[in-house]
Short mmCIF file of C-alpha atoms and ligand atoms in Angstrom, two decimals:
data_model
loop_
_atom_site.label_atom_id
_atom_site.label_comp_id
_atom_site.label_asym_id
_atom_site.label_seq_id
_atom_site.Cartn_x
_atom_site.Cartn_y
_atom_site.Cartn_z
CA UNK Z 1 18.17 -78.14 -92.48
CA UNK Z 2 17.62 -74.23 -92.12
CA UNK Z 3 18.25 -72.94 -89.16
CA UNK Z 4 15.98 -72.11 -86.42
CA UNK Z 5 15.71 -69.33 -83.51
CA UNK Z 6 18.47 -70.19 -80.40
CA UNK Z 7 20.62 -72.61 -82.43
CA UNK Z 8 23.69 -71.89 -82.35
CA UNK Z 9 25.29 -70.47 -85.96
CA UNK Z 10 27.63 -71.87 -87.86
CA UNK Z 11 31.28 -70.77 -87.88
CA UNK Z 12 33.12 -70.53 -91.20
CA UNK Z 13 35.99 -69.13 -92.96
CA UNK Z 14 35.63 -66.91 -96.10
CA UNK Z 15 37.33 -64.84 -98.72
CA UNK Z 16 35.69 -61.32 -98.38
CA UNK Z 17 36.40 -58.06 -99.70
CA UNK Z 18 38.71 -57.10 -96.42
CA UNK Z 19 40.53 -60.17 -96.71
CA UNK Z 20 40.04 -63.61 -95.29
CA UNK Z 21 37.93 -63.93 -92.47
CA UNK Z 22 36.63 -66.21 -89.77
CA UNK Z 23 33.04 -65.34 -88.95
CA UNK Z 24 33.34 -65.41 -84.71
CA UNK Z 25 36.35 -63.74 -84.67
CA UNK Z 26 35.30 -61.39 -86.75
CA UNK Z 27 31.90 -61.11 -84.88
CA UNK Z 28 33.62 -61.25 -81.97
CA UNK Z 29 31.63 -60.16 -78.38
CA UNK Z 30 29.75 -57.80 -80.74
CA UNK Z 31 25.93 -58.76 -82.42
CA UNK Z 32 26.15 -59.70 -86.06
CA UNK Z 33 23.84 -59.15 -89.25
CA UNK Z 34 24.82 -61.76 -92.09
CA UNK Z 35 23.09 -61.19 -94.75
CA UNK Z 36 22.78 -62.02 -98.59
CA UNK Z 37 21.62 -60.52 -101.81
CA UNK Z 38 20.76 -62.19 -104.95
CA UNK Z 39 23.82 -61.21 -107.19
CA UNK Z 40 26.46 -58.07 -107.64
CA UNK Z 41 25.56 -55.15 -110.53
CA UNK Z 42 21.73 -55.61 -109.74
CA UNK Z 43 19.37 -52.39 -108.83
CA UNK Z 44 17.70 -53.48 -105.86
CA UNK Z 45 21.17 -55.12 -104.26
CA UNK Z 46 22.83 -51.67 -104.99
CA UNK Z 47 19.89 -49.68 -102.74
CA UNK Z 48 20.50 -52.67 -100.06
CA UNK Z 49 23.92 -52.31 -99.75
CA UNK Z 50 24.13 -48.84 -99.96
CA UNK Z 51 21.28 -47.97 -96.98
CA UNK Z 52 23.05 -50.45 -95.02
CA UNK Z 53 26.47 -48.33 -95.37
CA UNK Z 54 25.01 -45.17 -94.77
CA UNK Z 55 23.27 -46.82 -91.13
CA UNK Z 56 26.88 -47.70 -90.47
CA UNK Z 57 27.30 -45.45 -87.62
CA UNK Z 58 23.27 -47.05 -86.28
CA UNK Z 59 24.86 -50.10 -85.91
CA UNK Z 60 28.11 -49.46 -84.66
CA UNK Z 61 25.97 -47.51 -81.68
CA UNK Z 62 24.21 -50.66 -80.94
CA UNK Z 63 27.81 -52.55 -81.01
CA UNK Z 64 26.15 -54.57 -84.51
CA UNK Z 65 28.93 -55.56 -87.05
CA UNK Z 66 27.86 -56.25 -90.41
CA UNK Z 67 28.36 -58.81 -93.49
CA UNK Z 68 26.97 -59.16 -96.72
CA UNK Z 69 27.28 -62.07 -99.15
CA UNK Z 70 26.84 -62.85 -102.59
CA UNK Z 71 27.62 -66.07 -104.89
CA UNK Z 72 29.23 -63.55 -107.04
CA UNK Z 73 33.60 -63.74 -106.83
CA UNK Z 74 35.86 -60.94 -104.92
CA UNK Z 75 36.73 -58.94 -107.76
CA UNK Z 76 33.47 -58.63 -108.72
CA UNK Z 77 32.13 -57.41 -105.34
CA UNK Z 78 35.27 -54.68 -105.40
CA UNK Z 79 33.90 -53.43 -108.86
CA UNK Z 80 30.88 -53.31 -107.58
CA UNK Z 81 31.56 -51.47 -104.42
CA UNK Z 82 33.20 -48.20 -106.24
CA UNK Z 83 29.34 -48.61 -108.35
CA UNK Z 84 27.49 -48.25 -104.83
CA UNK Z 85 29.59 -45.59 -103.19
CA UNK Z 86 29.02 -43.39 -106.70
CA UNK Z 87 25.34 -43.74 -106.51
CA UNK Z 88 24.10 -43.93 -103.20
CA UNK Z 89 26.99 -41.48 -101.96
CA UNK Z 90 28.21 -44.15 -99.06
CA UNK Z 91 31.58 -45.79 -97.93
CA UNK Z 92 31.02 -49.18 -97.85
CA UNK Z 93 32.31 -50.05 -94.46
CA UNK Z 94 31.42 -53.58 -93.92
CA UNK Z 95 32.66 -56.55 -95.51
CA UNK Z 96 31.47 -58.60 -98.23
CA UNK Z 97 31.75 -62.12 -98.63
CA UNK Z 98 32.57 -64.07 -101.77
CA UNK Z 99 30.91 -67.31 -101.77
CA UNK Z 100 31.50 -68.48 -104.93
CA UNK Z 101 31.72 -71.68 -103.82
CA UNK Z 102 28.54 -71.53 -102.31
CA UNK Z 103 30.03 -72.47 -98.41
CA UNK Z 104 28.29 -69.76 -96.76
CA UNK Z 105 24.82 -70.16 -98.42
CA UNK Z 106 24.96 -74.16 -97.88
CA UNK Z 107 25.41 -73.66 -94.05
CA UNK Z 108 23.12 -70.85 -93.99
CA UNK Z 109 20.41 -72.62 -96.79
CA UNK Z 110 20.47 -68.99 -98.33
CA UNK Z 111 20.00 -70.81 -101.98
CA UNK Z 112 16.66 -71.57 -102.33
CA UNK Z 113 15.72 -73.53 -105.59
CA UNK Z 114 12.26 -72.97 -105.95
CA UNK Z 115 13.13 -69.27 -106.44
CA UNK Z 116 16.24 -69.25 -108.36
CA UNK Z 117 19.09 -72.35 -108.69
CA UNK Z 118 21.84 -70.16 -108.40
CA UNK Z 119 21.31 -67.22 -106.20
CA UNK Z 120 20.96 -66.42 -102.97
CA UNK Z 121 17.43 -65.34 -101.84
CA UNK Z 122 17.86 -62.07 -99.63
CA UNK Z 123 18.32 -63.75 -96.20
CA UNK Z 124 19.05 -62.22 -93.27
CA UNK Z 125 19.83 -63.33 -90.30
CA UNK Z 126 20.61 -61.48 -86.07
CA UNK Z 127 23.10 -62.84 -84.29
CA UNK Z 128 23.49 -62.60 -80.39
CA UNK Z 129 27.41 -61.90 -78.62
CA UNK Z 130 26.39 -65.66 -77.44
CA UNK Z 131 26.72 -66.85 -81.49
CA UNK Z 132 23.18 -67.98 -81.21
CA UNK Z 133 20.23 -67.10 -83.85
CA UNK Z 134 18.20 -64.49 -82.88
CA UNK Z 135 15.95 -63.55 -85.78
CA UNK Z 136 16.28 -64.70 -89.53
CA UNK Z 137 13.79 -63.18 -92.59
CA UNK Z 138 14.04 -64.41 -96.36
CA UNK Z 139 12.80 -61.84 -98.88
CA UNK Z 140 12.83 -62.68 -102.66
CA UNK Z 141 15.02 -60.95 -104.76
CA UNK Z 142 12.47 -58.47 -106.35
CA UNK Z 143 12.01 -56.76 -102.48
CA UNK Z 144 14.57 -54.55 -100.85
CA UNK Z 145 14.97 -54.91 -97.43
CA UNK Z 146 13.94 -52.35 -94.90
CA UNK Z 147 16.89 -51.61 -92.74
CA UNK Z 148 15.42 -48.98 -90.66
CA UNK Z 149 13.38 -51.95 -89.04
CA UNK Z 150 16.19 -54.10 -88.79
CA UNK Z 151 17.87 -51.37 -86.57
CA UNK Z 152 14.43 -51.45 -84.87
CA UNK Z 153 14.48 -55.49 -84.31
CA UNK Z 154 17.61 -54.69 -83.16
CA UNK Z 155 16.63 -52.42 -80.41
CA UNK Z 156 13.82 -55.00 -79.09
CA UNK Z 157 16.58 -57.55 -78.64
CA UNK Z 158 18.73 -55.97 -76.83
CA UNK Z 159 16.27 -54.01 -75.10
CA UNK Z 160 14.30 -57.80 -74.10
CA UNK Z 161 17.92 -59.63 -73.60
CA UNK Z 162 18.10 -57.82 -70.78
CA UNK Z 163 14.91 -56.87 -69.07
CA UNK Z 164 11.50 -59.03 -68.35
CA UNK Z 165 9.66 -56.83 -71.48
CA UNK Z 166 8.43 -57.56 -74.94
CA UNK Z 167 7.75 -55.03 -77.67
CA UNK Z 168 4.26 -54.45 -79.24
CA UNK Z 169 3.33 -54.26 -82.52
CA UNK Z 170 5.07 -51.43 -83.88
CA UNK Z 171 6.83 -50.35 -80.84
CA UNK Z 172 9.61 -48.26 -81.60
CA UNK Z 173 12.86 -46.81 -78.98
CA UNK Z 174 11.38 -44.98 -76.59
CA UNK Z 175 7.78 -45.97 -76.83
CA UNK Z 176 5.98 -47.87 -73.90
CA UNK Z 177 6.70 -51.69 -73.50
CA UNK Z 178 4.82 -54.58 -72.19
CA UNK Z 179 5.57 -56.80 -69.53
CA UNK Z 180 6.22 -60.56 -69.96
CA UNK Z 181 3.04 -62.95 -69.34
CA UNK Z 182 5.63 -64.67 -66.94
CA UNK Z 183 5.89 -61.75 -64.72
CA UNK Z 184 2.99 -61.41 -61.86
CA UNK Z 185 1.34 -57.39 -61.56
CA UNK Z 186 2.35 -57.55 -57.96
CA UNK Z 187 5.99 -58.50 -58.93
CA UNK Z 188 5.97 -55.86 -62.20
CA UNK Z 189 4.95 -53.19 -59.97
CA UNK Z 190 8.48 -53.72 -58.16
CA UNK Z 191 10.37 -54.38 -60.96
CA UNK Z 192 9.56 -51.21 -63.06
CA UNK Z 193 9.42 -48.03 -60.85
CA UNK Z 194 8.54 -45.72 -63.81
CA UNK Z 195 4.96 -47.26 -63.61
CA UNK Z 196 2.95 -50.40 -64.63
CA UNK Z 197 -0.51 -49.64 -66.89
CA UNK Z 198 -2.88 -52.53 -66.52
CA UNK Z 199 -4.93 -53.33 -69.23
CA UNK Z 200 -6.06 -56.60 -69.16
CA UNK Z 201 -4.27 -58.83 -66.78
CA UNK Z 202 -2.43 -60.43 -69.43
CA UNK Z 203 -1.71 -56.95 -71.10
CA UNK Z 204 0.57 -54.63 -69.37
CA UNK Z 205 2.41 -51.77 -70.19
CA UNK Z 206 5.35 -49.32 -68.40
CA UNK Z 207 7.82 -47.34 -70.18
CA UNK Z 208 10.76 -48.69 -71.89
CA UNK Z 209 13.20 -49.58 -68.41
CA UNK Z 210 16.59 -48.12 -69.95
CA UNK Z 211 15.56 -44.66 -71.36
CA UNK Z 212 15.84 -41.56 -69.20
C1 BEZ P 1 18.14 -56.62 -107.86
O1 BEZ P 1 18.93 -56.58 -106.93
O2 BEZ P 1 17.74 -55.61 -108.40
C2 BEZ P 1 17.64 -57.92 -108.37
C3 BEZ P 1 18.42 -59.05 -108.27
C4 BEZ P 1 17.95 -60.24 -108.78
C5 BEZ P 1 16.68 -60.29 -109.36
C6 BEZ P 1 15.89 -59.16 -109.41
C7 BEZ P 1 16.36 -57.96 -108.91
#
């Protein structure tokens, strides 16, 4: 069964192109992106892998560590690498997993036979410093990812882990937040000195808590 938001993720161990790993130590208190791409030497996968690498020091700010996977074995993905730091002038920073055994796209039901029998979909899944799922997307293989909004996902859950806000449609850092259904007006105006914008009395808005 796929996995669904708050479960707890799977653990494994896997052969990557840093050596073996174990996924939570690896992850360790940090947040985690896992995510797959369809197959090694491909167009699209190159652009994926090589915008992710060049965000490398975006996630490191946000304390994110990083893992790709592919069905495709080690030697493969080391080729491969030297092919994505030519074109899309990038060090490859992060890890990449080789699954040719398919261990990590069973657990993570990144194969999805409908679309292809063999390769991984591109899956993608946020992981909390508690190991538990905090947002997963599927695109198909023919659609690059856009990791300027996974940075920004990333943002609005760390930002809402830790304060009684939600993000609007295309809220970005910085940018006015709204305040959670479960929180009264009386008790938001306490909460959230900066100011509390009332709307509607469901729809409330102050400015994002931990920016200056
Ligand atoms: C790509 O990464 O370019 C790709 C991979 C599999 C199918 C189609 C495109």
């Amino acid at each position: 069964m796929s996995l669904r938001l708050g479960d707890i993720v799977p653990n494994f161990q896997a052969e990557t192109t840093i050596g073996t790993i174990d996924f939570y130590e690896y992850l360790g208190d940090s947040w985690g992106i896992l995510f797959s791409h369809p197959a090694d030497y491909t167009p699209v996968c190159t652009t994926e892998l090589g915008r992710t690498a060049l965000l490398n020091g975006e996630f490191q700010k946000r304390n994110v560590k990083v893992i790709a996977v592919s069905v495709d074995p080690l030697d493969s993905h080391h080729g491969w690498v030297k092919d994505i730091e030519e074109t899309q002038g990038c060090e490859v920073g992060f890890p990449i997993i080789a699954d040719a055994d398919r261990t990590v796209a069973t657990l993570y039901d990144m194969i999805h036979p409908n679309a292809s029998e063999k390769a991984t979909v591109r899956s993608l899944f946020i992981i909390g410093p508690d190991k538990k799922l905090k947002l997963s997307i599927t695109y198909p293989a023919s659609t690059g990812r856009n990791f300027n909004e996974i940075l920004r996902v990333v943002d609005s859950l760390q930002l809402t882990a830790n304060y009684s806000v939600a993000t609007p449609a295309n809220w970005n850092h910085g940018e006015d937040v709204i305040v959670v259904p479960a929180v009264s007006t009386e008790d938001a105006i306490k909460k959230f000195p900066k100011g509390v914008k009332v709307v509607k009395p469901y729809l409330r808005y102050t400015p994002q808590p931990n920016v200056e």
